[in-house]
Amino acid sequence: MSGRMTPLGPLDIEGIDFAFDDQPDLHAVLARLRARKPYAIVPFAATRAVLLLTDELVRAAFRDETTFPAAPVYAMTTEPVFGKTVLSMSGSQHRASRALVSAPLRRGRVQAYVEPVIEPVVTELIDAFVSRGSADLVAEFTQRFSLLIISRLLGIPVDDETRIQHWAKAMIEYAFSPAAAIDSAQEFTEYVRPLLAERRREPGGDMISMLVTELGEDGEFLSDEEILTFLRMLFPLGADTTTYALGNVLSALLNHPEQLRLVQSDPQQYLQAAIWEGARWEPAVGLLPRACPAETTWHGIHIPPLTPMIFAINAAHRDPAIYPRPDEFDITRNLMPPLSFGQGPHSCIGNWLANTELLVALDLLITRLPDLALDPEHVDLSTITSQVGTTLRGPTALHVTFTPGPRQ
Ligand code: HEM
């Protein structure tokens, strides 16, 4: 490269750091920026990032692994605690590893988890509060269901679930308490290592056994280290995301009671539509960080080397060029939002599991909790905020009331 590097353009907004600051009116901020141009230069962790704001740009960026590889960001944010996961791999290594770890998450396999694992976990959690007539659905349901489902899919003894939850929570907090996260990853690894050895000796029907027995295209099985890395990663990638996805759809429905009644009146027709619209209106992964390692001009944007990028899935999902009345939560759109699980080579391999968990959970919650409504004394707590940094978004609490019912 010759001559001096051209710097990134001037900031389009000041006073908000997109790496750290929760923004209560985030959607309005994103809409104002997008009305000016399809991207914005924004403050990001003491430097500047390019924020992509339209459906067209976010979609194209996800598909352009050469310009915006996933590896550099995940090497910093996940590798130290989880090891080298599929997210920080590329090329043929990524394809081979992805094919193997996807096996237990394929559509056909996931359907077989509903009766033995997903329904019992959801029923158990609802049973614990259904007779009370009130609950905080975040503390008592959304934060717990997906973690428990993953624990049970792995065949972890029920008595150890509290320890698993403790380690998972600490691992997820890596950016804020790195030492505690690394200690927890170590403890979790030492805990599951003997389980893994046991499944190698005697495979059963659980997910660890599936990973142990899955044969790759090259005739190789996954190594212990590859399986342990995948298991550590399941908690932030699988449980946290699904927790906030359910929180967001519940928050949207509870704040739009007429649409909640519509789903209750005909779950067959509206359940999936409500989950899709919840994921469009407030995707759990809202602002996904990436990087642009080499200098480029991409879609007319000049980007110097090592520039942080933000794929604003939540802005793309409200792009008025694609969605009429984009700020309205409207389950009758009946549209699958195309970006909530990413796109391209690193698109989510857990989408079937996540969607199935959400369908079962929402179905049982709305059918077992008649007259479900936000508790008027705590409505303010139901708003959606940034979680674990700014990438994820979800409600911190959802205090509800309902007609008490029997345990099942
Ligand atoms: C509603 C819940 C979920 C959401 C919103 C979600 C979202 C995403 C997104 C946006 C990506 C792309 C990341 C990127 O390009 O940097 C991704 C990748 C991934 N997700 Fe999910 N996810 C969810 C549930 C799950 C579950 C349940 C699992 C596993 C059990 C899972 C495992 C993964 C894996 C392994 C990848 C990386 C794939 C690769 O690098 O090839 N996710 N997810």
XYZ file of C-alpha atoms and ligand atoms in Angstrom:
451
model
C 0.000 0.000 0.000
C 1.397 3.420 -0.872
C 0.915 6.882 0.621
C -0.943 7.851 3.733
C -4.070 6.081 4.918
C -7.320 8.031 4.520
C -8.979 8.247 7.944
C -12.581 7.270 8.622
C -15.071 10.074 7.961
C -16.325 12.444 10.702
C -18.607 11.227 13.494
C -22.344 11.252 12.692
C -23.324 11.281 16.352
C -21.592 12.231 19.604
C -22.188 11.658 23.292
C -23.102 7.952 22.991
C -20.527 5.163 23.064
C -21.949 2.246 21.080
C -19.666 -0.250 22.858
C -20.832 0.569 26.383
C -23.888 2.832 26.662
C -27.409 1.566 27.008
C -29.700 3.856 25.001
C -33.292 3.900 26.165
C -34.401 5.400 22.823
C -32.042 3.278 20.715
C -34.540 2.639 17.901
C -35.220 6.360 17.493
C -31.466 7.087 17.422
C -30.917 4.400 14.770
C -33.875 5.644 12.702
C -32.570 9.232 12.735
C -29.126 8.079 11.611
C -30.558 5.813 8.896
C -32.734 8.627 7.533
C -29.485 10.499 6.683
C -27.520 7.642 5.119
C -27.399 3.819 5.191
C -24.467 3.772 7.597
C -23.058 6.028 10.328
C -19.682 6.700 11.911
C -20.176 6.365 15.673
C -18.080 6.515 18.872
C -17.053 3.015 19.934
C -14.763 2.191 22.893
C -12.544 5.295 22.599
C -12.353 4.906 18.811
C -14.795 5.057 15.871
C -16.867 2.327 14.286
C -18.900 2.012 11.094
C -22.495 1.201 12.010
C -24.417 -0.502 9.169
C -28.099 0.429 9.314
C -30.055 -0.975 6.355
C -31.300 -4.436 5.429
C -29.220 -4.310 2.240
C -25.924 -3.400 3.925
C -26.247 -5.677 6.969
C -27.195 -8.633 4.777
C -24.298 -7.975 2.354
C -21.814 -7.521 5.211
C -22.757 -10.850 6.849
C -22.199 -12.595 3.508
C -18.820 -10.945 2.916
C -16.531 -13.017 5.121
C -13.473 -11.845 3.132
C -13.962 -8.166 3.999
C -15.500 -8.690 7.461
C -14.252 -12.020 8.840
C -15.829 -13.128 12.132
C -12.539 -14.432 13.582
C -10.777 -11.213 14.737
C -13.567 -10.119 17.090
C -14.281 -13.581 18.489
C -10.548 -14.217 18.978
C -10.681 -11.324 21.460
C -14.098 -11.777 23.019
C -14.701 -15.526 23.212
C -11.466 -17.425 22.595
C -9.773 -16.650 25.944
C -12.603 -18.262 27.870
C -14.210 -20.790 25.499
C -11.276 -21.793 23.281
C -11.254 -21.738 19.472
C -14.907 -22.091 18.525
C -16.490 -22.238 15.069
C -16.988 -18.483 15.315
C -13.250 -17.839 15.261
C -12.495 -20.377 12.513
C -12.557 -19.794 8.771
C -12.293 -21.678 5.479
C -12.191 -25.467 5.380
C -11.475 -25.835 9.125
C -14.664 -23.870 9.820
C -16.751 -25.889 7.357
C -15.601 -29.238 8.767
C -16.029 -28.286 12.409
C -19.380 -26.588 11.786
C -20.745 -29.686 10.037
C -19.837 -31.850 13.041
C -21.124 -29.625 15.842
C -24.337 -28.886 13.903
C -25.325 -32.536 13.872
C -27.258 -32.567 17.190
C -28.958 -29.288 16.251
C -30.446 -30.327 12.897
C -34.150 -29.884 12.401
C -35.024 -33.589 12.588
C -33.009 -34.147 15.763
C -34.447 -31.097 17.510
C -38.042 -32.316 17.092
C -37.067 -35.391 19.109
C -36.079 -33.200 22.107
C -39.567 -31.720 22.564
C -41.305 -34.471 24.523
C -38.479 -35.802 26.708
C -36.718 -32.501 27.498
C -38.241 -29.203 26.330
C -41.857 -29.711 27.477
C -40.908 -31.141 30.897
C -38.534 -28.201 31.645
C -41.153 -25.625 30.644
C -43.878 -27.395 32.639
C -41.643 -27.695 35.710
C -40.851 -23.974 35.719
C -44.498 -22.934 35.255
C -45.603 -25.391 37.979
C -43.362 -23.577 40.460
C -45.383 -20.335 40.256
C -48.729 -21.079 38.570
C -50.758 -21.318 41.790
C -49.531 -17.897 42.971
C -51.260 -15.764 40.342
C -48.204 -13.562 39.872
C -44.564 -13.980 38.827
C -41.518 -12.256 37.424
C -41.272 -14.129 34.135
C -37.626 -13.116 33.663
C -36.273 -14.358 37.016
C -38.614 -17.331 37.211
C -38.794 -18.388 33.592
C -36.844 -16.802 30.724
C -33.475 -16.753 32.530
C -33.807 -20.385 33.478
C -35.556 -22.356 30.738
C -32.922 -22.420 28.034
C -30.041 -23.157 30.419
C -31.984 -26.033 31.903
C -32.856 -27.389 28.460
C -29.205 -27.354 27.411
C -28.107 -28.986 30.700
C -30.640 -31.763 30.213
C -29.807 -32.221 26.538
C -26.212 -32.758 27.609
C -27.353 -35.363 30.123
C -26.047 -33.436 33.149
C -27.480 -34.828 36.429
C -30.400 -32.678 37.639
C -28.750 -32.239 41.084
C -25.814 -30.416 39.450
C -27.908 -27.889 37.525
C -27.348 -25.064 40.021
C -23.561 -25.406 39.693
C -23.866 -25.380 35.900
C -25.978 -22.212 36.039
C -23.391 -20.532 38.246
C -20.509 -21.386 35.862
C -22.515 -20.440 32.783
C -23.380 -17.027 34.207
C -19.755 -16.326 35.137
C -18.472 -17.418 31.696
C -20.926 -15.084 29.962
C -19.606 -12.141 32.008
C -16.081 -12.535 30.584
C -15.808 -8.944 29.305
C -16.526 -7.583 32.794
C -14.898 -10.141 35.133
C -12.330 -12.047 33.050
C -10.635 -13.879 35.934
C -13.919 -15.253 37.318
C -14.989 -16.285 33.796
C -11.751 -18.153 33.124
C -11.921 -19.899 36.543
C -15.503 -20.949 35.835
C -14.599 -22.250 32.376
C -11.867 -24.333 34.033
C -14.219 -25.691 36.707
C -16.924 -26.461 34.156
C -14.382 -28.251 31.952
C -13.134 -30.392 34.859
C -16.743 -31.175 35.705
C -17.780 -32.324 32.198
C -14.504 -34.112 31.326
C -15.444 -37.328 33.209
C -18.958 -37.204 31.696
C -17.384 -37.023 28.247
C -15.106 -39.986 29.012
C -18.130 -41.941 30.216
C -20.057 -41.204 26.978
C -17.054 -42.277 24.904
C -17.098 -45.621 26.744
C -20.878 -45.972 26.618
C -22.774 -43.563 24.330
C -26.429 -42.853 25.166
C -29.119 -40.659 23.589
C -27.837 -37.288 24.880
C -26.077 -34.512 22.981
C -22.570 -35.312 24.262
C -22.998 -38.876 22.956
C -24.073 -37.505 19.567
C -20.956 -35.326 19.391
C -18.783 -38.295 20.376
C -20.209 -40.591 17.694
C -20.579 -38.106 14.807
C -18.098 -38.915 12.035
C -16.772 -36.043 9.890
C -16.394 -36.083 6.085
C -12.693 -36.802 6.531
C -13.469 -39.885 8.598
C -12.329 -38.181 11.835
C -14.290 -37.865 15.071
C -14.265 -34.666 17.144
C -11.443 -34.580 19.696
C -12.095 -34.111 23.441
C -10.830 -30.532 23.219
C -13.173 -29.718 20.311
C -16.152 -31.110 22.186
C -15.245 -29.292 25.433
C -14.913 -26.006 23.534
C -18.327 -26.512 21.948
C -19.914 -27.318 25.317
C -18.459 -24.194 26.971
C -19.754 -22.084 24.107
C -23.276 -23.485 24.222
C -24.165 -21.333 27.223
C -23.507 -17.837 25.858
C -24.452 -18.695 22.297
C -27.379 -20.969 22.981
C -28.870 -20.077 26.352
C -28.350 -16.342 26.679
C -29.650 -15.534 23.213
C -32.764 -17.682 23.621
C -33.417 -16.157 27.055
C -33.513 -12.639 25.606
C -35.432 -13.725 22.495
C -38.242 -15.082 24.680
C -38.057 -12.040 26.980
C -38.452 -9.737 23.986
C -41.451 -11.506 22.472
C -43.141 -11.694 25.892
C -42.412 -8.026 26.552
C -43.832 -7.080 23.143
C -46.999 -9.148 23.642
C -47.565 -7.937 27.211
C -47.170 -4.331 26.072
C -49.623 -4.975 23.185
C -52.382 -6.877 25.031
C -54.698 -7.003 21.996
C -52.055 -9.033 20.149
C -51.488 -11.287 23.143
C -55.244 -12.042 23.068
C -54.988 -12.771 19.341
C -52.275 -15.387 19.965
C -54.299 -16.859 22.828
C -57.396 -17.035 20.614
C -55.626 -19.106 17.944
C -52.107 -20.303 18.868
C -52.010 -22.573 15.826
C -52.198 -19.563 13.537
C -50.350 -16.882 15.517
C -47.687 -18.494 17.733
C -44.952 -18.707 15.086
C -45.931 -15.318 13.662
C -45.587 -13.743 17.131
C -42.116 -15.249 17.607
C -40.986 -13.976 14.197
C -42.406 -10.520 14.797
C -40.797 -10.375 18.271
C -37.447 -11.239 16.642
C -37.938 -8.532 14.019
C -39.132 -5.841 16.398
C -36.451 -6.438 19.032
C -33.877 -9.064 18.004
C -31.966 -10.615 20.936
C -28.691 -10.011 19.072
C -29.227 -6.357 18.187
C -25.839 -4.752 17.553
C -23.267 -7.317 16.463
C -19.603 -6.201 16.544
C -17.229 -7.196 13.705
C -14.000 -5.757 12.338
C -12.634 -4.763 8.972
C -8.968 -5.894 9.048
C -7.810 -4.420 5.696
C -8.373 -1.015 4.102
C -11.238 -1.075 1.625
C -13.975 0.873 -0.084
C -17.117 -1.142 0.387
C -20.542 -0.041 -0.949
C -19.061 3.430 -1.307
C -17.854 3.564 2.324
C -14.147 4.171 2.771
C -12.953 1.951 5.645
C -9.357 2.182 6.969
C -7.662 -1.027 8.229
C -8.617 -2.425 11.667
C -11.860 -0.445 11.818
C -14.508 -1.793 14.196
C -17.834 -2.485 12.466
C -21.297 -2.864 13.981
C -23.932 -4.885 12.120
C -27.130 -3.259 13.409
C -29.544 -6.167 12.979
C -32.111 -4.181 14.951
C -31.878 -1.218 12.540
C -32.064 -3.491 9.471
C -35.195 -5.094 10.924
C -36.882 -1.690 11.019
C -35.697 -0.544 7.605
C -38.696 1.305 6.085
C -37.555 0.239 2.595
C -38.476 -3.341 3.564
C -41.067 -3.077 6.340
C -44.055 -0.737 6.159
C -44.808 0.888 9.579
C -41.478 -0.525 10.856
C -41.871 0.598 14.488
C -45.223 -1.131 14.916
C -45.266 -4.554 16.554
C -47.746 -6.425 14.359
C -47.900 -10.211 14.474
C -50.190 -10.307 11.436
C -47.177 -9.487 9.232
C -46.451 -13.220 9.549
C -42.917 -12.706 8.246
C -39.738 -14.519 9.201
C -37.133 -11.808 9.877
C -34.108 -12.717 7.771
C -31.281 -11.451 9.963
C -32.022 -12.428 13.559
C -29.872 -15.575 13.241
C -27.196 -13.907 11.105
C -26.506 -14.834 7.468
C -23.731 -16.391 5.423
C -20.948 -18.697 6.608
C -21.390 -18.065 10.360
C -25.195 -18.045 10.431
C -26.690 -19.637 13.530
C -26.667 -23.428 13.722
C -28.947 -23.362 16.785
C -31.904 -21.720 15.012
C -34.115 -24.829 14.986
C -33.461 -25.532 18.644
C -34.063 -21.882 19.577
C -37.276 -21.630 17.563
C -38.582 -24.901 18.976
C -37.813 -23.842 22.567
C -39.569 -20.520 21.959
C -42.655 -22.175 20.440
C -43.066 -24.653 23.299
C -42.402 -22.035 25.997
C -44.740 -19.399 24.590
C -47.468 -21.935 23.889
C -47.464 -23.345 27.433
C -47.139 -19.916 29.056
C -50.126 -18.437 27.227
C -52.329 -21.491 27.599
C -51.533 -22.161 31.264
C -51.675 -18.522 32.433
C -55.157 -17.197 31.538
C -55.656 -13.404 31.696
C -51.879 -12.968 31.573
C -51.076 -9.245 31.884
C -48.327 -6.939 33.087
C -48.596 -6.173 36.795
C -49.630 -2.482 36.768
C -47.362 -1.807 39.762
C -44.204 -2.827 37.901
C -44.895 -1.938 34.249
C -41.831 0.311 34.014
C -39.520 -2.668 34.611
C -40.717 -4.426 31.466
C -38.780 -2.175 29.108
C -36.027 -3.634 26.987
C -32.433 -2.572 27.629
C -28.943 -3.611 26.592
C -27.680 -6.744 28.322
C -24.112 -8.017 28.835
C -22.643 -5.006 26.964
C -24.591 -3.622 24.000
C -24.810 -6.638 21.672
C -27.749 -8.330 23.338
C -31.038 -6.705 24.289
C -33.852 -7.904 26.488
C -36.050 -7.071 29.480
C -34.554 -7.186 32.988
C -37.875 -8.105 34.613
C -41.432 -8.972 33.526
C -43.787 -8.840 36.506
C -47.107 -10.357 35.499
C -50.431 -11.357 36.987
C -52.774 -14.125 35.821
C -55.591 -16.332 37.053
C -53.984 -18.952 39.331
C -54.144 -22.456 37.900
C -53.332 -26.035 38.944
C -49.934 -27.727 38.667
C -49.762 -30.365 35.943
C -32.999 -16.942 19.634
C -31.817 -17.457 19.919
C -30.581 -17.228 19.084
C -30.196 -16.116 18.403
C -30.930 -14.779 18.291
C -28.916 -16.433 17.773
C -28.215 -15.567 16.955
C -27.048 -15.880 16.290
C -26.354 -14.995 15.386
C -26.786 -13.578 15.027
C -25.256 -15.653 14.922
C -24.214 -15.114 13.947
C -23.010 -14.610 14.692
C -22.006 -13.941 13.794
O -22.127 -13.942 12.565
O -21.058 -13.346 14.368
C -25.240 -16.956 15.558
C -24.262 -17.920 15.361
C -24.207 -19.096 16.071
N -25.161 -19.602 16.947
Fe -26.907 -18.714 17.434
N -28.551 -17.708 18.113
C -29.547 -18.233 18.910
C -29.574 -19.507 19.460
C -28.574 -20.432 19.362
C -28.587 -21.747 19.965
C -29.755 -22.325 20.762
C -27.383 -22.338 19.676
C -26.839 -23.690 20.050
C -27.444 -24.573 20.786
C -26.621 -21.389 18.863
C -25.356 -21.626 18.357
C -24.713 -20.796 17.457
C -23.404 -21.100 16.869
C -22.531 -22.342 17.168
C -23.091 -20.044 16.001
C -21.805 -19.878 15.184
C -21.897 -20.575 13.865
C -20.618 -20.433 13.048
O -19.705 -19.675 13.408
O -20.527 -21.105 12.014
N -27.380 -20.250 18.701
N -26.356 -17.082 16.379
